[in-house]
Amino acid sequence: MSLLLKDVSKKYGSFTAVKQLSLHIPKGEVFGFLGANGAGKTTTFRMILGLIEQSSGVITWNDERITYNQSHLVGYLPEERGLYPKLKVKDQLVYLGRLRGMKKTDILKEMEYWLTRFNVPEYAAKKVEELSKGNQQKIQFIASVIHRPELLILDEPFSGLDPVNVELLKSAVIDLKKRGTTIVFSSHRMEHVEELCEHLCIMHHGQPVVYGKLGEIKRSFGKKNVIVHGDGPFEKLANIHGVLKVKQTVEGVSLQIENEQVSQAIFKGLSDFSFIRKFIVEEPSLNDIFIEKVGASYE
Ligand code: ATP
């Protein structure tokens, strides 16, 4: 049971938006699908859902192509949210649930569960246009999961949400995973991906530049970070061989180093006049990796 993409490409005229993309996403995974603007994420989602046809390659869910007949197995939170502004939330969810073959009583039960979980039970009777953007998004999320899909595609689910709602949505994603739902989501916020995904892919110009297990991606990157909290002087640390970047922080200094060994030289290099509260050697963040793999080409 898995989502499989094999050599998938998409051309818009002579422009190739996705180039021979192959991915394997096992059932029950939360998979992060990342990339700069225009990297090909939404195009890939639309191909997975059968909303647009790939130019070449094969996409299967449990060894079958996703067609209209299987739409009840799939949930989608699109990047451009698509609710009807004039409809009441309840009527909207009933309509969308019915389209997916649900009974009205089941729809209402699920709706009540999710609205209560998102702390907005009173929204059932409100028109969508009366809700704030972030709250409309919660309704759109509910619309994508109300039929309990096996495969859930979330395009930028956290964008525009306040920190409290981000946490609500994250915990919903974690619970859906526990229920066995396979979730693929895109986000420009690397910390969300680090928190939720075991596996991920970073797209660049329609191709994966990083693909695999988060922990292994970090280890194989080689470079590490050293975080020093305290009072300087720290200027001389920049001259140590193997120190690649130095950033002053509010609490001290943060350094990117070529490999773990360099941290020993930094430790010795701290001057007798410095006062050190904290010294940590860390794996690189996903943000560091993203910027190096994707950002370099924008310079
Ligand atoms: P973002 O993070 O900005 O949402 P994305 O990774 O989702 O970006 P896509 O929307 O998949 O990117 O677009 C990939 C590329 O394909 C872009 O260069 C875009 O301009 C192009 N593209 C997308 N849709 C079409 C279309 N219908 N016709 C022509 N080009 C398109």
Short mmCIF file of N, CA and C in Angstrom, two decimals, residues 36 204-205 223 245 256 287-299:
data_model
loop_
_atom_site.label_atom_id
_atom_site.label_comp_id
_atom_site.label_asym_id
_atom_site.label_seq_id
_atom_site.Cartn_x
_atom_site.Cartn_y
_atom_site.Cartn_z
N ALA A 36 11.21 25.70 -3.64
CA ALA A 36 10.99 27.14 -3.76
C ALA A 36 9.73 27.38 -4.58
N HIS A 204 13.57 21.19 -6.95
CA HIS A 204 14.21 22.38 -7.50
C HIS A 204 14.09 22.28 -9.02
N HIS A 205 13.46 23.27 -9.62
CA HIS A 205 13.24 23.25 -11.07
C HIS A 205 12.66 21.92 -11.54
N LYS A 223 27.91 19.10 7.20
CA LYS A 223 28.13 20.33 7.97
C LYS A 223 27.28 20.32 9.24
N LYS A 245 30.47 29.77 8.26
CA LYS A 245 29.62 30.97 8.40
C LYS A 245 29.59 31.35 9.87
N GLN A 256 28.40 27.91 11.33
CA GLN A 256 28.27 26.70 10.53
C GLN A 256 29.68 26.16 10.30
N ASN A 287 16.25 24.08 7.27
CA ASN A 287 16.37 25.40 6.64
C ASN A 287 17.78 25.59 6.04
N ASP A 288 18.82 25.19 6.80
CA ASP A 288 20.20 25.28 6.28
C ASP A 288 20.33 24.48 4.99
N ILE A 289 19.77 23.25 5.03
CA ILE A 289 19.91 22.35 3.88
C ILE A 289 19.14 22.92 2.69
N PHE A 290 17.93 23.39 2.95
CA PHE A 290 17.10 23.96 1.88
C PHE A 290 17.82 25.13 1.21
N ILE A 291 18.34 26.02 2.03
CA ILE A 291 18.98 27.23 1.48
C ILE A 291 20.20 26.84 0.65
N GLU A 292 20.97 25.88 1.14
CA GLU A 292 22.15 25.49 0.38
C GLU A 292 21.79 24.80 -0.95
N LYS A 293 20.78 23.94 -0.90
CA LYS A 293 20.45 23.15 -2.11
C LYS A 293 19.65 23.96 -3.12
N VAL A 294 18.84 24.88 -2.63
CA VAL A 294 17.92 25.59 -3.50
C VAL A 294 18.29 27.06 -3.65
N GLY A 295 18.74 27.63 -2.54
CA GLY A 295 18.96 29.08 -2.50
C GLY A 295 20.13 29.53 -3.33
N ALA A 296 21.16 28.65 -3.46
CA ALA A 296 22.39 29.05 -4.13
C ALA A 296 22.13 29.55 -5.54
N SER A 297 21.13 28.96 -6.20
CA SER A 297 20.92 29.31 -7.60
C SER A 297 20.23 30.66 -7.75
N TYR A 298 19.80 31.25 -6.65
CA TYR A 298 19.15 32.57 -6.74
C TYR A 298 20.16 33.70 -6.54
N GLU A 299 21.40 33.31 -6.17
CA GLU A 299 22.38 34.37 -5.88
C GLU A 299 22.88 35.03 -7.15
#
